[in-house]
Short mmCIF file of C-alpha atoms in Angstrom, two decimals:
data_model
loop_
_atom_site.label_atom_id
_atom_site.label_comp_id
_atom_site.label_asym_id
_atom_site.label_seq_id
_atom_site.Cartn_x
_atom_site.Cartn_y
_atom_site.Cartn_z
CA UNK F 201 0.04 0.23 0.07
CA UNK F 202 1.31 3.37 -0.89
CA UNK F 203 1.67 6.10 1.73
CA UNK F 204 -1.17 8.28 0.48
CA UNK F 205 -3.71 5.31 1.29
CA UNK F 206 -2.54 5.28 4.80
CA UNK F 207 -4.38 7.02 7.72
CA UNK F 208 -3.49 10.44 8.73
CA UNK F 209 -1.79 9.32 11.99
CA UNK F 210 0.33 6.61 10.57
CA UNK F 211 1.54 9.39 8.35
CA UNK F 212 2.13 11.57 10.80
CA UNK F 213 4.09 9.20 12.74
CA UNK F 214 6.31 8.47 9.55
CA UNK F 215 7.50 11.73 9.13
CA UNK F 216 8.50 11.91 12.75
CA UNK F 217 10.32 8.65 12.60
CA UNK F 218 12.45 10.02 10.00
CA UNK F 219 12.96 13.05 12.03
CA UNK F 220 13.93 11.30 14.54
CA UNK F 221 16.15 9.26 12.52
CA UNK F 222 18.05 11.96 11.08
CA UNK F 223 18.52 13.72 14.48
CA UNK F 224 20.08 10.04 15.49
CA UNK F 225 21.81 10.25 12.56
CA UNK F 226 23.22 13.84 13.58
CA UNK F 227 24.06 13.07 16.79
CA UNK F 228 25.80 9.40 16.48
CA UNK F 229 28.04 11.62 13.61
CA UNK F 230 28.89 13.56 16.48
CA UNK F 231 29.82 10.70 18.68
CA UNK F 232 31.86 9.52 15.95
CA UNK F 233 33.94 12.09 16.59
CA UNK F 234 32.84 14.15 13.46
CA UNK F 235 32.41 17.66 13.91
CA UNK F 236 28.48 18.63 13.86
CA UNK F 237 26.60 21.99 14.52
CA UNK F 238 23.46 22.47 15.79
CA UNK F 239 21.88 25.22 12.96
CA UNK F 240 22.98 21.95 10.68
CA UNK F 241 21.74 19.43 12.53
CA UNK F 242 17.91 21.65 12.80
CA UNK F 243 17.87 22.55 8.67
CA UNK F 244 18.14 18.73 8.58
CA UNK F 245 15.56 17.43 10.86
CA UNK F 246 13.13 20.38 10.97
CA UNK F 247 12.06 20.14 7.58
CA UNK F 248 10.63 16.42 8.68
CA UNK F 249 8.86 17.98 11.45
CA UNK F 250 7.10 20.76 10.07
CA UNK F 251 6.06 18.34 6.99
CA UNK F 252 4.91 15.54 9.88
CA UNK F 253 2.56 19.14 10.83
CA UNK F 254 1.26 19.79 7.93
CA UNK F 255 0.26 16.17 7.11
CA UNK F 256 -1.53 16.40 10.70
CA UNK F 257 -3.10 19.98 10.19
CA UNK F 258 -4.44 18.29 6.61
CA UNK F 259 -2.41 20.80 4.36
CA UNK F 260 -2.73 20.49 0.78
CA UNK F 261 0.90 20.85 0.16
CA UNK F 262 1.31 18.05 2.57
CA UNK F 263 -0.94 15.50 0.66
CA UNK F 264 1.02 14.37 -2.56
CA UNK F 265 2.86 11.64 -0.62
#
């Protein structure tokens, strides 16, 4: 089944999971010795959170997926 057919709550959970995975990836890069910056981490994670909020609110720009 395609994501467009998923219930709204599942789609929101999916995008929040993606945001959490991106945050975890950036966090573990820092622990592995790579230099990380909070602003870059925010720039990577925040769009997924915004997209999840758009799906939760039924925004038309977030319904294509």
